[in-house]
CSV table of C-alpha atoms in Angstrom, one decimal:
chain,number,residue,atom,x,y,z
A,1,UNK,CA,20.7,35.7,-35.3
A,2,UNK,CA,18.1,34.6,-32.6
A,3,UNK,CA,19.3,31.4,-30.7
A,4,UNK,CA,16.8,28.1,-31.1
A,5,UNK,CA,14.0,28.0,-28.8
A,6,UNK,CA,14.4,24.4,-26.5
A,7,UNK,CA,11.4,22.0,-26.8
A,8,UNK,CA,10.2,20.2,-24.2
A,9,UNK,CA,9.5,16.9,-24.8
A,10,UNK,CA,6.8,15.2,-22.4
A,11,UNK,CA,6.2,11.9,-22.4
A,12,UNK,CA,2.7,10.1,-22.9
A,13,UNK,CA,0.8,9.3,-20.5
A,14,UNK,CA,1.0,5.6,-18.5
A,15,UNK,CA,-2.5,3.6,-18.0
A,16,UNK,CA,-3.2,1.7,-14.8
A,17,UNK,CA,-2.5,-1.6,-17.0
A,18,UNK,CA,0.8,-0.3,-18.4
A,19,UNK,CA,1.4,1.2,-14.7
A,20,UNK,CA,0.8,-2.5,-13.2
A,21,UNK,CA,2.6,-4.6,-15.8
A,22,UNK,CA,5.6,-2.5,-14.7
A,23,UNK,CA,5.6,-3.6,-11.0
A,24,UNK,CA,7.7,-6.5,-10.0
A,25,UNK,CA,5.7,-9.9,-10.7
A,26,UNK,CA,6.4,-11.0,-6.7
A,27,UNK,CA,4.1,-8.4,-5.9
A,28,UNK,CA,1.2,-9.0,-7.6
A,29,UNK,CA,2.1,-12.6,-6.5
A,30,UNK,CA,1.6,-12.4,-3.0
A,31,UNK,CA,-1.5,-14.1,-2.1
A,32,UNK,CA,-3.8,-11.4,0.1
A,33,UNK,CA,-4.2,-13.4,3.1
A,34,UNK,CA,-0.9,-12.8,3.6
A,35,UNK,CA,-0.3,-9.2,2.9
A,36,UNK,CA,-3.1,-8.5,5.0
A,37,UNK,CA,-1.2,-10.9,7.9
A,38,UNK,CA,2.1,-8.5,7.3
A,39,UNK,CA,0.1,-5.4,7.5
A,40,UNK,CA,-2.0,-6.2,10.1
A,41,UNK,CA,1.8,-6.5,12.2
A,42,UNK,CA,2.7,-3.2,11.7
A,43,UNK,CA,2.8,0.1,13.5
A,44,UNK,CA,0.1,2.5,13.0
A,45,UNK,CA,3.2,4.8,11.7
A,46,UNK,CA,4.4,2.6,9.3
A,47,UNK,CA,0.5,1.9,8.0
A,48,UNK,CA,-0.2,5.6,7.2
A,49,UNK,CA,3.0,4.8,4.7
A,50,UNK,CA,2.0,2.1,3.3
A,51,UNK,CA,-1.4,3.4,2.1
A,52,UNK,CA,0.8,5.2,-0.5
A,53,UNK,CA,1.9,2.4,-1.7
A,54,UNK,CA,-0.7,0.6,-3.7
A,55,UNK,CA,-5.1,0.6,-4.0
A,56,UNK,CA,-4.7,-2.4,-3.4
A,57,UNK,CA,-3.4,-1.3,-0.1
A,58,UNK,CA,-5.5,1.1,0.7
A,59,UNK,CA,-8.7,-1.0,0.6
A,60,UNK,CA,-7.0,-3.7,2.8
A,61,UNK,CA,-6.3,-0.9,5.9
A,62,UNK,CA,-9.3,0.8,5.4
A,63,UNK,CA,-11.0,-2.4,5.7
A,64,UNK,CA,-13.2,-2.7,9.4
A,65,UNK,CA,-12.5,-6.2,9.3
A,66,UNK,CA,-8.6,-5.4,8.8
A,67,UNK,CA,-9.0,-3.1,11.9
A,68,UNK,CA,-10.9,-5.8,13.8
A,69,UNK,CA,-8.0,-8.2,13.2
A,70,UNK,CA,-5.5,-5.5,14.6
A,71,UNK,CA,-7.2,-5.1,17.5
A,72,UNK,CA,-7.3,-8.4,18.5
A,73,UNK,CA,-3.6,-8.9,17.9
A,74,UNK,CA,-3.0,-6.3,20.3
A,75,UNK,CA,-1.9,-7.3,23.7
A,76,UNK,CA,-4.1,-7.2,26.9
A,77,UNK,CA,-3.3,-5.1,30.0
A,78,UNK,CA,-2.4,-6.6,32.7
A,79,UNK,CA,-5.5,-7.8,34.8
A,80,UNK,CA,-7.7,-8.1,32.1
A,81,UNK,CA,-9.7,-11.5,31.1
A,82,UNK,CA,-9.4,-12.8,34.5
């Protein structure tokens, strides 16, 4: 006697609606303004990470007014603007 063959079951595939009704609501909460003030903190490191995290995301750092902001948070070398 033969032994059963195993069926793999896959499962269907998730929409982007079904994909963001399963995110926590806080994070579709957040108003942009102030994602964009969070992200614009961070380390370039950490910002190559968080493009993985959402399209949303993505769009906000790849932004050249998101850049502009960054630079201007960054602190001057000494001797500069006098």
């Amino acid at each position: 006697m033969r032994p059963k063959k195993r069926v793999a079951v896959i499962s269907p595939i998730h929409s982007e609606e079904q994909e963001e009704e399963r995110q926590p609501q806080g994070f579709q909460q957040l108003p942009q303004g102030l994602v964009v003030d969070i992200l614009s903190r961070l380390s370039v490191k950490t910002l190559f990470h968080c493009r993985c995290v959402c399209k949303s995301w993505v769009c906000i750092i790849s932004d050249p007014h998101f850049h502009h902001l960054r630079v201007s948070r960054l602190p001057m070398p000494w001797g500069w603007g006098y």
